[in-house]
Amino acid sequence: TDDGLDYSFAYQARYGGSSAWLTNLVSSSSSRVLTQISGHLSSTIVVAAVIAVAFQAASVGSLPEPLGAAVRACALPSLPHEAVGSIIALLLAFRTGQAYDRFWEGRQLWDGVYSATRALVRLTSATARASGQAAGEGEGAAGESAALIVGLTAAYPYALKQHLRGERDVRELLEAATAASGGAPD
């Protein structure tokens, strides 16, 4: 793909698709989200199990009558739960749509950065070539200036990425600049 990631069948089979369900299930214990919510999730499961057992025991008649009547009195109609479930489903679909829209907007903005840097490099190369031919000196000083501009332009997307992520890696910037300008890395 254009972002440098290889999307092959092996990648799909490993991380997605119907054949990777067992791998995803086994690896879910190392999920960062699951480890953060595991305490709350466990307590919710225990409370739900206790309530389910109490209602089952009350319906079968295993509990003493005053306790069974109290448990049955706590029963809620199913309509509010069904309505809330439908609302939550709509909200979840809406939030998923919003997340995709934000992703796509970021992707379009990054494509704009990519296109602008390519256009600047093409313009710099054409200008340097034209000014070198007009002066009759070939590449010379114009070529050195063009190589500097190309290197800085190539480092710009890396600098923007680091800024957005709150990172600082000067070596990555220097490697991008020297690779694009044709110089040897220091």
Short mmCIF file of C-alpha atoms in Angstrom, two decimals:
data_model
loop_
_atom_site.label_atom_id
_atom_site.label_comp_id
_atom_site.label_asym_id
_atom_site.label_seq_id
_atom_site.Cartn_x
_atom_site.Cartn_y
_atom_site.Cartn_z
CA THR A 1 0.00 0.00 0.00
CA ASP A 2 1.04 3.63 -0.24
CA ASP A 3 1.79 3.90 3.49
CA GLY A 4 4.59 1.34 3.30
CA LEU A 5 2.71 -1.45 5.03
CA ASP A 6 2.58 -4.81 3.31
CA TYR A 7 -0.99 -6.08 3.35
CA SER A 8 -0.58 -9.65 2.26
CA PHE A 9 -2.61 -12.78 2.83
CA ALA A 10 -0.21 -13.87 5.58
CA TYR A 11 -0.88 -10.61 7.45
CA GLN A 12 -4.64 -11.08 7.03
CA ALA A 13 -4.48 -14.70 8.18
CA ARG A 14 -2.43 -13.78 11.24
CA TYR A 15 -4.31 -10.72 12.51
CA GLY A 16 -7.75 -10.80 10.96
CA GLY A 17 -10.26 -12.83 9.11
CA SER A 18 -12.12 -15.93 10.13
CA SER A 19 -9.05 -18.16 10.35
CA ALA A 20 -7.37 -16.06 13.07
CA TRP A 21 -10.11 -16.25 15.70
CA LEU A 22 -8.25 -18.75 17.88
CA THR A 23 -5.04 -16.72 17.79
CA ASN A 24 -6.96 -13.56 18.69
CA LEU A 25 -8.79 -15.36 21.51
CA VAL A 26 -5.58 -16.77 23.01
CA SER A 27 -3.76 -13.45 22.75
CA SER A 28 -6.61 -11.47 24.34
CA SER A 29 -5.21 -12.15 27.82
CA SER A 30 -2.28 -9.85 26.99
CA SER A 31 -4.57 -7.03 25.86
CA ARG A 32 -3.80 -3.66 27.46
CA VAL A 33 -7.47 -2.71 27.55
CA LEU A 34 -8.46 -6.00 29.17
CA THR A 35 -5.81 -5.66 31.87
CA GLN A 36 -7.05 -2.14 32.67
CA ILE A 37 -10.70 -3.14 33.03
CA SER A 38 -10.23 -6.66 34.45
CA GLY A 39 -11.06 -5.68 38.06
CA HIS A 40 -14.30 -3.94 37.14
CA LEU A 41 -15.21 -6.66 34.67
CA SER A 42 -14.64 -9.43 37.23
CA SER A 43 -16.76 -7.72 39.89
CA THR A 44 -19.56 -7.15 37.37
CA ILE A 45 -19.49 -10.82 36.36
CA VAL A 46 -19.64 -11.96 40.01
CA VAL A 47 -22.57 -9.65 40.84
CA ALA A 48 -24.45 -10.72 37.70
CA ALA A 49 -23.87 -14.41 38.50
CA VAL A 50 -25.14 -13.97 42.09
CA ILE A 51 -28.27 -12.17 40.86
CA ALA A 52 -28.91 -14.81 38.17
CA VAL A 53 -28.55 -17.65 40.70
CA ALA A 54 -30.88 -15.84 43.15
CA PHE A 55 -33.57 -15.34 40.50
CA GLN A 56 -33.25 -18.94 39.32
CA ALA A 57 -33.51 -20.22 42.90
CA ALA A 58 -36.55 -18.00 43.52
CA SER A 59 -38.29 -19.22 40.36
CA VAL A 60 -37.66 -22.88 41.21
CA GLY A 61 -38.75 -22.39 44.81
CA SER A 62 -35.42 -23.25 46.44
CA LEU A 63 -35.43 -20.11 48.57
CA PRO A 64 -37.65 -19.63 51.64
CA GLU A 65 -40.89 -17.90 50.66
CA PRO A 66 -40.19 -14.46 52.21
CA LEU A 67 -36.74 -14.32 50.55
CA GLY A 68 -38.10 -15.67 47.24
CA ALA A 69 -40.87 -13.05 47.27
CA ALA A 70 -38.29 -10.32 47.93
CA VAL A 71 -36.13 -11.52 45.04
CA ARG A 72 -39.14 -11.67 42.68
CA ALA A 73 -40.17 -8.16 43.78
CA CYS A 74 -36.79 -6.86 42.60
CA ALA A 75 -37.44 -8.07 39.05
CA LEU A 76 -37.49 -5.34 36.44
CA PRO A 77 -39.51 -5.41 33.24
CA SER A 78 -37.48 -6.24 30.17
CA LEU A 79 -38.66 -3.28 28.07
CA PRO A 80 -36.29 -0.68 29.60
CA HIS A 81 -33.32 -3.01 29.10
CA GLU A 82 -34.26 -3.65 25.49
CA ALA A 83 -34.73 0.07 24.84
CA VAL A 84 -31.40 0.95 26.46
CA GLY A 85 -29.70 -1.83 24.48
CA SER A 86 -31.07 -0.41 21.23
CA ILE A 87 -29.94 3.10 22.15
CA ILE A 88 -26.46 1.84 23.08
CA ALA A 89 -26.24 0.00 19.76
CA LEU A 90 -27.10 3.20 17.87
CA LEU A 91 -24.59 5.22 19.91
CA LEU A 92 -21.90 2.62 19.30
CA ALA A 93 -22.54 2.67 15.56
CA PHE A 94 -22.43 6.49 15.62
CA ARG A 95 -19.15 6.54 17.57
CA THR A 96 -17.61 3.99 15.20
CA GLY A 97 -18.62 6.16 12.27
CA GLN A 98 -17.08 9.21 13.92
CA ALA A 99 -13.83 7.35 14.59
CA TYR A 100 -13.63 6.25 10.97
CA ASP A 101 -14.34 9.80 9.80
CA ARG A 102 -11.51 11.13 12.01
CA PHE A 103 -9.18 8.44 10.68
CA TRP A 104 -10.08 9.25 7.09
CA GLU A 105 -9.64 12.99 7.66
CA GLY A 106 -6.18 12.37 9.12
CA ARG A 107 -5.35 10.14 6.19
CA GLN A 108 -6.38 12.86 3.73
CA LEU A 109 -4.35 15.48 5.59
CA TRP A 110 -1.31 13.21 5.59
CA ASP A 111 -1.81 12.64 1.87
CA GLY A 112 -1.78 16.43 1.48
CA VAL A 113 1.55 16.64 3.32
CA TYR A 114 2.94 13.87 1.13
CA SER A 115 1.74 15.53 -2.08
CA ALA A 116 3.04 18.96 -1.05
CA THR A 117 6.51 17.62 -0.21
CA ARG A 118 6.69 15.75 -3.52
CA ALA A 119 5.62 18.88 -5.40
CA LEU A 120 8.24 20.97 -3.58
CA VAL A 121 10.97 18.46 -4.41
CA ARG A 122 9.94 18.41 -8.08
CA LEU A 123 9.85 22.21 -8.20
CA THR A 124 13.25 22.46 -6.51
CA SER A 125 14.82 19.96 -8.89
CA ALA A 126 13.37 21.65 -11.97
CA THR A 127 14.41 25.11 -10.76
CA ALA A 128 17.95 23.99 -9.91
CA ARG A 129 18.33 22.30 -13.29
CA ALA A 130 16.98 25.34 -15.14
CA SER A 131 19.12 27.84 -13.22
CA GLY A 132 22.23 25.69 -13.67
CA GLN A 133 21.66 25.45 -17.41
CA ALA A 134 20.97 29.19 -17.69
CA ALA A 135 24.21 30.05 -15.89
CA GLY A 136 26.11 27.50 -17.96
CA GLU A 137 27.67 25.94 -14.88
CA GLY A 138 25.74 22.67 -14.73
CA GLU A 139 24.77 21.55 -11.26
CA GLY A 140 27.25 23.59 -9.13
CA ALA A 141 25.89 25.86 -6.38
CA ALA A 142 22.31 25.49 -7.54
CA GLY A 143 22.62 21.72 -7.17
CA GLU A 144 23.97 22.03 -3.63
CA SER A 145 21.12 24.34 -2.66
CA ALA A 146 18.62 21.97 -4.27
CA ALA A 147 20.09 19.00 -2.39
CA LEU A 148 19.75 20.93 0.89
CA ILE A 149 16.12 21.85 0.15
CA VAL A 150 15.31 18.28 -0.89
CA GLY A 151 16.86 16.92 2.31
CA LEU A 152 14.98 19.35 4.54
CA THR A 153 11.75 18.68 2.66
CA ALA A 154 12.21 14.94 3.09
CA ALA A 155 12.81 15.40 6.82
CA TYR A 156 9.67 17.52 7.25
CA PRO A 157 7.12 14.64 7.36
CA TYR A 158 9.28 12.88 9.94
CA ALA A 159 9.50 16.07 12.00
CA LEU A 160 5.73 16.51 11.78
CA LYS A 161 5.16 12.91 12.86
CA GLN A 162 7.47 13.37 15.83
CA HIS A 163 5.78 16.64 16.78
CA LEU A 164 2.30 15.10 16.67
CA ARG A 165 3.43 12.14 18.77
CA GLY A 166 5.41 14.29 21.19
CA GLU A 167 8.70 12.60 20.28
CA ARG A 168 12.19 13.90 19.59
CA ASP A 169 14.54 11.80 17.44
CA VAL A 170 17.12 13.93 15.67
CA ARG A 171 18.86 10.89 14.22
CA GLU A 172 15.74 9.87 12.29
CA LEU A 173 15.51 13.39 10.84
CA LEU A 174 19.15 13.42 9.84
CA GLU A 175 18.91 9.99 8.22
CA ALA A 176 15.85 11.08 6.19
CA ALA A 177 17.50 14.33 5.13
CA THR A 178 20.82 12.76 4.13
CA ALA A 179 19.18 9.86 2.31
CA ALA A 180 16.99 12.21 0.27
CA SER A 181 19.75 14.68 -0.53
CA GLY A 182 22.17 11.97 -1.57
CA GLY A 183 24.69 12.75 1.14
CA ALA A 184 26.45 10.29 3.41
CA PRO A 185 25.02 10.04 6.92
CA ASP A 186 27.25 11.41 9.68
#
